[in-house]
mmCIF file of C-alpha atoms in Angstrom:
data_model
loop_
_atom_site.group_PDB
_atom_site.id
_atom_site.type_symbol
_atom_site.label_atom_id
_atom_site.label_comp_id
_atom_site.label_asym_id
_atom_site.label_seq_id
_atom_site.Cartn_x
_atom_site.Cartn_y
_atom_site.Cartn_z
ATOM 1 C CA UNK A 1 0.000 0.000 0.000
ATOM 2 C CA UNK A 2 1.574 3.256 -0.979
ATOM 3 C CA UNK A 3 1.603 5.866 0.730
ATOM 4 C CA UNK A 4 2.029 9.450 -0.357
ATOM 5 C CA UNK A 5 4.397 11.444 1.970
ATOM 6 C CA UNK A 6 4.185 15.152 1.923
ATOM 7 C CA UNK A 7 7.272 17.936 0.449
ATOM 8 C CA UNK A 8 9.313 18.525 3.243
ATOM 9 C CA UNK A 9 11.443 21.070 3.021
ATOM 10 C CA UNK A 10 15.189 20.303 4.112
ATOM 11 C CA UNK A 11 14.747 22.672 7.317
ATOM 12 C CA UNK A 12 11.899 20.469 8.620
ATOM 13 C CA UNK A 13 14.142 17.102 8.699
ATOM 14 C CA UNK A 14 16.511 18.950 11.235
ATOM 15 C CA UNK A 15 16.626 18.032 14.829
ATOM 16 C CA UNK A 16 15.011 20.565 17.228
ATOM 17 C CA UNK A 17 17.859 20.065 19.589
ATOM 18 C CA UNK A 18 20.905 20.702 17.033
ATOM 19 C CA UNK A 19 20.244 24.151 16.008
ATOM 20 C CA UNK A 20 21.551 25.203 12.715
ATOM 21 C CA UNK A 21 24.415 26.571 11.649
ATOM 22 C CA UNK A 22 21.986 29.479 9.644
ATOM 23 C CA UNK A 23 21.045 30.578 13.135
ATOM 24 C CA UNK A 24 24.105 31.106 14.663
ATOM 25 C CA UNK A 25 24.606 34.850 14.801
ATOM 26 C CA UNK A 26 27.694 36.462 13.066
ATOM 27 C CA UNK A 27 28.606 38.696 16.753
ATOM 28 C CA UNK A 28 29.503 35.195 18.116
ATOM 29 C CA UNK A 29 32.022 33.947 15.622
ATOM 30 C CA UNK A 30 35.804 34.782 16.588
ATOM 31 C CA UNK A 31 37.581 36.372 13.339
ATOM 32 C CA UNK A 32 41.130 36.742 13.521
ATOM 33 C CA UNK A 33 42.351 40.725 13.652
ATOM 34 C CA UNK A 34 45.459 42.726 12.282
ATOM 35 C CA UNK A 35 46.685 42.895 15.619
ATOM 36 C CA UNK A 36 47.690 38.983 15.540
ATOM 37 C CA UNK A 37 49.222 39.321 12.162
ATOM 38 C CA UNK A 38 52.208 41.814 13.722
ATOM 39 C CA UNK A 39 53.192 39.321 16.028
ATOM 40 C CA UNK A 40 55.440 37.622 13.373
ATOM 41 C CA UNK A 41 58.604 37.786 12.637
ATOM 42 C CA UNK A 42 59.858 40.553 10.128
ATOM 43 C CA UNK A 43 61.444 38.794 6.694
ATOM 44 C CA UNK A 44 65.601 38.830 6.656
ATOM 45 C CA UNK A 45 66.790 41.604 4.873
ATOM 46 C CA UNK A 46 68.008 40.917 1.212
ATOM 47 C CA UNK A 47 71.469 39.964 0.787
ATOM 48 C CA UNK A 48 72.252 42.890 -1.579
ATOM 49 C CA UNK A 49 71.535 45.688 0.910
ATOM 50 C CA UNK A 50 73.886 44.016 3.226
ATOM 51 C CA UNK A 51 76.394 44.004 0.515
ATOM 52 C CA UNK A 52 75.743 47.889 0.715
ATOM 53 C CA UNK A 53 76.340 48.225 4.069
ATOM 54 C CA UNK A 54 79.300 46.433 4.140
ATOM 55 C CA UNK A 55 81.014 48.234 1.626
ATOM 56 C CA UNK A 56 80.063 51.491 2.911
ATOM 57 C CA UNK A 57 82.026 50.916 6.010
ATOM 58 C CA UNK A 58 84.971 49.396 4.050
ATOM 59 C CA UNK A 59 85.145 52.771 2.221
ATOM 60 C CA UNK A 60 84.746 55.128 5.627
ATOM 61 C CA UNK A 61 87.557 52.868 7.221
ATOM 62 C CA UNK A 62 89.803 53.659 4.106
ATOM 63 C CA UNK A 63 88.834 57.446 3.644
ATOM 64 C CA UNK A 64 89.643 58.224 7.898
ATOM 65 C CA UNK A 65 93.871 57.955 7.002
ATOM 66 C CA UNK A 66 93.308 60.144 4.120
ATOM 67 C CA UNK A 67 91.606 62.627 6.225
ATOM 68 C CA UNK A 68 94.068 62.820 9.059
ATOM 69 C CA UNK A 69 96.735 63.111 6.290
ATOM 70 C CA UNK A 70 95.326 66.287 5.321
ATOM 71 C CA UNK A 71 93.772 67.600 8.846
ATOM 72 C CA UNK A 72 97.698 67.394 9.708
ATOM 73 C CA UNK A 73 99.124 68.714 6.885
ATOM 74 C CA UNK A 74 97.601 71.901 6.421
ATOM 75 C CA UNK A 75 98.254 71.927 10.268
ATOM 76 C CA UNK A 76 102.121 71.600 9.847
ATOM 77 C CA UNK A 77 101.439 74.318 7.076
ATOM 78 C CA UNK A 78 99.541 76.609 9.098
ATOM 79 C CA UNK A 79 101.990 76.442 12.279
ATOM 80 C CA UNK A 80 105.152 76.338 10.005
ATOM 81 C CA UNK A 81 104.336 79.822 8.792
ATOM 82 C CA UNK A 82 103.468 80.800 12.130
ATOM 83 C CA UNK A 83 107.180 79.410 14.029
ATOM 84 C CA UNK A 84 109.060 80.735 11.668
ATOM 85 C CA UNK A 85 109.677 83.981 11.770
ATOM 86 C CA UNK A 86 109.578 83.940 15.240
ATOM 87 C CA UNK A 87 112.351 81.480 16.297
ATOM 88 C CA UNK A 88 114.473 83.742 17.463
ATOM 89 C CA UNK A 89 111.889 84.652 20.024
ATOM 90 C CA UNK A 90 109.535 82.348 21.119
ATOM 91 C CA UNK A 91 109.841 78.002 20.821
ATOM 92 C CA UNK A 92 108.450 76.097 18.066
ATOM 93 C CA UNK A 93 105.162 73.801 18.334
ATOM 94 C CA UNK A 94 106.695 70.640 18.171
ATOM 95 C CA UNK A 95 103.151 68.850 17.930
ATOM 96 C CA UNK A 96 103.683 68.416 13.804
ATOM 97 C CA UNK A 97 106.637 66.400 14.231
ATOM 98 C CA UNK A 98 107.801 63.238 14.539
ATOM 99 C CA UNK A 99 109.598 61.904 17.732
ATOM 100 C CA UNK A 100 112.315 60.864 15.171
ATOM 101 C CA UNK A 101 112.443 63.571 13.387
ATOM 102 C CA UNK A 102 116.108 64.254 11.300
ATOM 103 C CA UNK A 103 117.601 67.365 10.950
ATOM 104 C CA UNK A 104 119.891 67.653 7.676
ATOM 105 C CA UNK A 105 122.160 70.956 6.805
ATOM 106 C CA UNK A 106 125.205 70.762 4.377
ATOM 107 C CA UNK A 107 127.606 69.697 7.179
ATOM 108 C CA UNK A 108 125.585 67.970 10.270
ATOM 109 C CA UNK A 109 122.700 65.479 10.490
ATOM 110 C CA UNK A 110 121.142 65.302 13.849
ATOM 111 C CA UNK A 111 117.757 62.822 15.332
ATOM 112 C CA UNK A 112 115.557 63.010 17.836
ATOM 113 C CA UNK A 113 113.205 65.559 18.937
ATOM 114 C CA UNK A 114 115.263 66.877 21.477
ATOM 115 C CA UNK A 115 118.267 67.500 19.593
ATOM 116 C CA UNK A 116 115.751 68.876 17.189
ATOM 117 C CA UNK A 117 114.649 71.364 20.039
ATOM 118 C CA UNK A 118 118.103 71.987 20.798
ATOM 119 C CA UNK A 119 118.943 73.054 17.647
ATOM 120 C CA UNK A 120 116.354 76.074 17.956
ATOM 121 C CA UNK A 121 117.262 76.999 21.555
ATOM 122 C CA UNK A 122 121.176 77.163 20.186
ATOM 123 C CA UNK A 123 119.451 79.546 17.748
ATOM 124 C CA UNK A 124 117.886 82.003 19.905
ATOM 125 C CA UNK A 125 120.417 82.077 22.600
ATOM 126 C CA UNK A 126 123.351 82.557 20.496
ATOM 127 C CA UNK A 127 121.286 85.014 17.963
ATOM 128 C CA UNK A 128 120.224 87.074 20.729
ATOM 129 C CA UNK A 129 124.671 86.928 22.081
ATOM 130 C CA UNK A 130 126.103 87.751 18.713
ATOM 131 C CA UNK A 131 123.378 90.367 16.968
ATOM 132 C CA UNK A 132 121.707 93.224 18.168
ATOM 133 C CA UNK A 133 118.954 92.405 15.819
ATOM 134 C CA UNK A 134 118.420 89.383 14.233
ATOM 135 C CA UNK A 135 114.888 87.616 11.913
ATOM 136 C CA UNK A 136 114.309 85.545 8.939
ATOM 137 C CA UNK A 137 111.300 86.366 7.117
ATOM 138 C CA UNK A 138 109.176 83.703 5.028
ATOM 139 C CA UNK A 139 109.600 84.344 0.894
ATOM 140 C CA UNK A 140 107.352 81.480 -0.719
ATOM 141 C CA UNK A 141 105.568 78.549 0.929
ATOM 142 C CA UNK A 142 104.768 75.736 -1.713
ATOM 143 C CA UNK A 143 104.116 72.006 -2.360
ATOM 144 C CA UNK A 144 106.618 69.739 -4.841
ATOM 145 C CA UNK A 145 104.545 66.537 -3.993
ATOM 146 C CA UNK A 146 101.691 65.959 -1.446
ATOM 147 C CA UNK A 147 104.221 64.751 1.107
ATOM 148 C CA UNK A 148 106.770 67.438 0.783
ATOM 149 C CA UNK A 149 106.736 71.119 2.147
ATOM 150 C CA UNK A 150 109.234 73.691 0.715
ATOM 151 C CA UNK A 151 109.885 77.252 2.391
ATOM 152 C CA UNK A 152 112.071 79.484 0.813
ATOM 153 C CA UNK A 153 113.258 81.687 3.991
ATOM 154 C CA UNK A 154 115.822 84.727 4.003
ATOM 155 C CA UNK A 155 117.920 85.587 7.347
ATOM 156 C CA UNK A 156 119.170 89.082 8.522
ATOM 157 C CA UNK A 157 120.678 90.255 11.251
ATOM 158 C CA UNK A 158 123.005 93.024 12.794
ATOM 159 C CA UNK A 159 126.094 92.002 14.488
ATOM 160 C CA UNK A 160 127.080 93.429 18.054
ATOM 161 C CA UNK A 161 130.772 94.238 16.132
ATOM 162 C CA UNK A 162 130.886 97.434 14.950
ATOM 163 C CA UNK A 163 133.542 96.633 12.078
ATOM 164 C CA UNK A 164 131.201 94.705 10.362
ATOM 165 C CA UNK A 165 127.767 95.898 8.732
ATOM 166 C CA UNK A 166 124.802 93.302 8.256
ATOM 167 C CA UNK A 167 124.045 90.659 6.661
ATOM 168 C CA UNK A 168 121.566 88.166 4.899
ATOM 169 C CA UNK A 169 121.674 84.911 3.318
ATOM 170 C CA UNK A 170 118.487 83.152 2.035
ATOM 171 C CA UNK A 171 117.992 79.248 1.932
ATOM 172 C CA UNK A 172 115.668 76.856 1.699
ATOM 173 C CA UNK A 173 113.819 73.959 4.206
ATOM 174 C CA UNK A 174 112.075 71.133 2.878
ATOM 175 C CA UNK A 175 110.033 69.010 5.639
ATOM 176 C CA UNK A 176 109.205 65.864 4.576
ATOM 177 C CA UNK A 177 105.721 64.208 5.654
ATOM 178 C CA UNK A 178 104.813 60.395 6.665
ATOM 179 C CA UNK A 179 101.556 58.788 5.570
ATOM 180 C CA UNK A 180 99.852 60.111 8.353
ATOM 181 C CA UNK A 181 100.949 63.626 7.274
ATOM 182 C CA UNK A 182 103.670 64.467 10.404
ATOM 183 C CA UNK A 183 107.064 65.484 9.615
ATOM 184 C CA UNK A 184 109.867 63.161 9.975
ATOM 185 C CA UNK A 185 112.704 65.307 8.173
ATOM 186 C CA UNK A 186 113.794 68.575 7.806
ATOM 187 C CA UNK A 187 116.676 69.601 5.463
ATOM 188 C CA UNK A 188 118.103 73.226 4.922
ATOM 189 C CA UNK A 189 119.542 73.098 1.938
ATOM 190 C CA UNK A 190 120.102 75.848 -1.307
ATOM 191 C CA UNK A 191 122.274 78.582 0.487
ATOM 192 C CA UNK A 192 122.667 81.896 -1.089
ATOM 193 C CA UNK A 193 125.469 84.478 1.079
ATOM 194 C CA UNK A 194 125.006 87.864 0.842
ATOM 195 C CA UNK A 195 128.074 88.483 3.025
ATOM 196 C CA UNK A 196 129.214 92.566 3.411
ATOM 197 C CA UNK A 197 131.104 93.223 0.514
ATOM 198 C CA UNK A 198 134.507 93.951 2.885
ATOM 199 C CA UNK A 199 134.283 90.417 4.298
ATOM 200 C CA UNK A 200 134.458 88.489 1.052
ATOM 201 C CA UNK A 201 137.764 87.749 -0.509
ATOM 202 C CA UNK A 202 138.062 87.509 -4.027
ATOM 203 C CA UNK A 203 137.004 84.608 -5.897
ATOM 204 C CA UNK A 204 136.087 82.802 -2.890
ATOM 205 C CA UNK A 205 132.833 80.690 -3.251
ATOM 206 C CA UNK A 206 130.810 83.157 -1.715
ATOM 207 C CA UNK A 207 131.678 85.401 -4.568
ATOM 208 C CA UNK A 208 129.893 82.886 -6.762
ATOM 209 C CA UNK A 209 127.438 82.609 -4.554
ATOM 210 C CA UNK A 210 126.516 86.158 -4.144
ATOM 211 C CA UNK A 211 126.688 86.661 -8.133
ATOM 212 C CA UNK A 212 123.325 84.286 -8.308
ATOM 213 C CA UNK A 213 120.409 85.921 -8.010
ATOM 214 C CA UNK A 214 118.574 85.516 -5.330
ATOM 215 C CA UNK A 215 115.595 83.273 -6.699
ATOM 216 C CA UNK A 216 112.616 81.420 -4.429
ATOM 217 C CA UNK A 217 113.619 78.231 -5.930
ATOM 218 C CA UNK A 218 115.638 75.660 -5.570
ATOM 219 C CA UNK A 219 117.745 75.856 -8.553
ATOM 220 C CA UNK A 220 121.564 76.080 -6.508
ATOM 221 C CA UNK A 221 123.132 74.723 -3.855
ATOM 222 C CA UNK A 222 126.284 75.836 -2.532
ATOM 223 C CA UNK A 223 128.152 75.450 0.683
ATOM 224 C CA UNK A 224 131.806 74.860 1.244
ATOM 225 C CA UNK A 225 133.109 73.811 5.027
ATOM 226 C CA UNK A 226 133.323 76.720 7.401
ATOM 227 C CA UNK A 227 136.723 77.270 7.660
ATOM 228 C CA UNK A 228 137.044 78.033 4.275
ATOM 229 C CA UNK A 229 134.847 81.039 4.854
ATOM 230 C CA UNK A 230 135.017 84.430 6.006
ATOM 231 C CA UNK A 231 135.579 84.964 9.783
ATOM 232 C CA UNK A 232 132.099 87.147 10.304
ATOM 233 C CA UNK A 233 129.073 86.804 13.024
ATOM 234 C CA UNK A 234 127.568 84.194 10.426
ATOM 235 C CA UNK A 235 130.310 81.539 11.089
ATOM 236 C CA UNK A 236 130.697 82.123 14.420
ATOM 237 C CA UNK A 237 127.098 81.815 14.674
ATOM 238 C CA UNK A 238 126.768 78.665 13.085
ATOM 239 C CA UNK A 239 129.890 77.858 15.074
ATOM 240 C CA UNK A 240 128.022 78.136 18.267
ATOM 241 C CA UNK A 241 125.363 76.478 17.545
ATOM 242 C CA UNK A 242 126.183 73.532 16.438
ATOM 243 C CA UNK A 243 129.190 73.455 18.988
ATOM 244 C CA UNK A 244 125.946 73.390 21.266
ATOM 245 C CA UNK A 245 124.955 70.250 19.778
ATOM 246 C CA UNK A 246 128.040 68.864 19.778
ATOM 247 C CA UNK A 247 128.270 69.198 23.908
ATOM 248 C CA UNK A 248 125.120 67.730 24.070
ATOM 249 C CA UNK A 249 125.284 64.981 21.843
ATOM 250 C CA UNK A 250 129.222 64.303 23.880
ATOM 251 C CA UNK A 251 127.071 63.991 27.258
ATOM 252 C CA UNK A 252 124.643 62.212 26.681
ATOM 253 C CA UNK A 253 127.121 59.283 25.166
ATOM 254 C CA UNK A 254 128.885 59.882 27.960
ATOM 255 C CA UNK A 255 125.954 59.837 30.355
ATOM 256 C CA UNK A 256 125.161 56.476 28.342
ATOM 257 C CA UNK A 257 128.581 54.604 28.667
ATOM 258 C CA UNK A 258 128.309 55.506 32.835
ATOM 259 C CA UNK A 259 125.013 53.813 32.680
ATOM 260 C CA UNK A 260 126.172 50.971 30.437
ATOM 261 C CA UNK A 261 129.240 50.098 33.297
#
């Protein structure tokens, strides 16, 4: 016997106790914010930006030597013309140079930054003993090479004799820079006399000398031994000075060798 059941929609076949997933409300359903997303961890940066970075500080670590070379030479520059044409009055700055420092004329090479001092002490205290007035004035500053500083300097002064009138000779000083621009030499070098005429005898090498022009660069060098110069304040000046050094260098060898025993 057939029966004939009715159209049921899908709703009605549901039990009353499981309620539908249709009727559960949207407020009660947990969604996942923005606030949960920042919570993981950033991505690792991309390899070529490190690259960057690294090359950057490659370059900085380079460029710092460069830039104390040049902080320290246009300081040497800047006190050089200040000492100068005052080192018959006041001491040097002895910050530009090296503790090693060699000092080269046409005779004498001394080392060390205290005979270096020495030197300019002799200078003033015997200057100040055998002239009543004594300077050297700057003529050109300039720059052969980057580590290399030439000063073309003239010196004049008035002796405490008074048989003998003044006198001037010009010369040059080149200081020599390391790598991390302080100076480690200085040579005086490219003499010109200009000896009063009644001191020179004839056709001497000061004769020759004086019969250059006088010329800010270093296109002569002359110098014969002292002795075979004219007996003025000049040679007795350079005399004393390095006499001076001479003393010094004699007691501290000796001060050595009493150690040494």
């Amino acid at each position: 016997m057939a029966y004939s059941l009715p159209n049921l929609s899908p709703t009605l076949l549901q039990s009353k106790d499981k309620p539908s997933a249709i009727n559960v409300p949207l407020s009660s359903v947990s969604i996942p914010t923005a606030s949960a997303q920042t919570k993981l961890e950033p991505p690792p940066p991309r390899r070529g930006a490190v690259q960057v970075n690294r090359t950057s500080g490659a370059q900085d670590k380079q460029q710092e030597p460069k830039n104390e070379f040049y902080v320290n030479l246009g300081l040497a520059v800047r006190t050089l013309r200040e000492d100068l044409p005052l080192i018959f009055t006041k001491d040097l700055n002895y910050d530009i140079y090296r503790d090693d420092i060699t000092f080269r004329d046409p005779l004498n090479t001394f080392t060390g930054i205290e005979n270096y001092k020495l030197i300019f002490w002799a200078l003033r205290f015997h200057g100040r003993i055998l002239f009543r007035d004594i300077s050297l004035d700057i003529l050109r500053v300039w720059q052969p090479s980057e580590t290399m500083i030439l000063i073309r300097w003239n010196l004049r002064g008035v002796p405490r004799v008074p048989w003998e009138a003044k006198g001037q000779f010009q010369g040059t000083s080149r200081y020599k820079l390391d790598r991390n621009g302080k100076i480690y030499e200085h040579k005086v070098d490219n003499l010109a006399f200009n000896f009063p005429q009644t001191l020179r005898p004839a056709a001497s090498v000061l004769d020759l000398v004086a019969a250059c022009p006088a010329s800010p660069n270093p296109t002569f060098s002359l110098w014969g031994p002292v002795d075979d110069g004219p007996s003025s304040s000049w040679v007795e000046f350079y005399r004393a000075v390095k006499d001076t050094l001479d003393r010094e260098s004699l007691m501290i060898s000796q001060d050595c060798l009493a150690t040494c025993s």
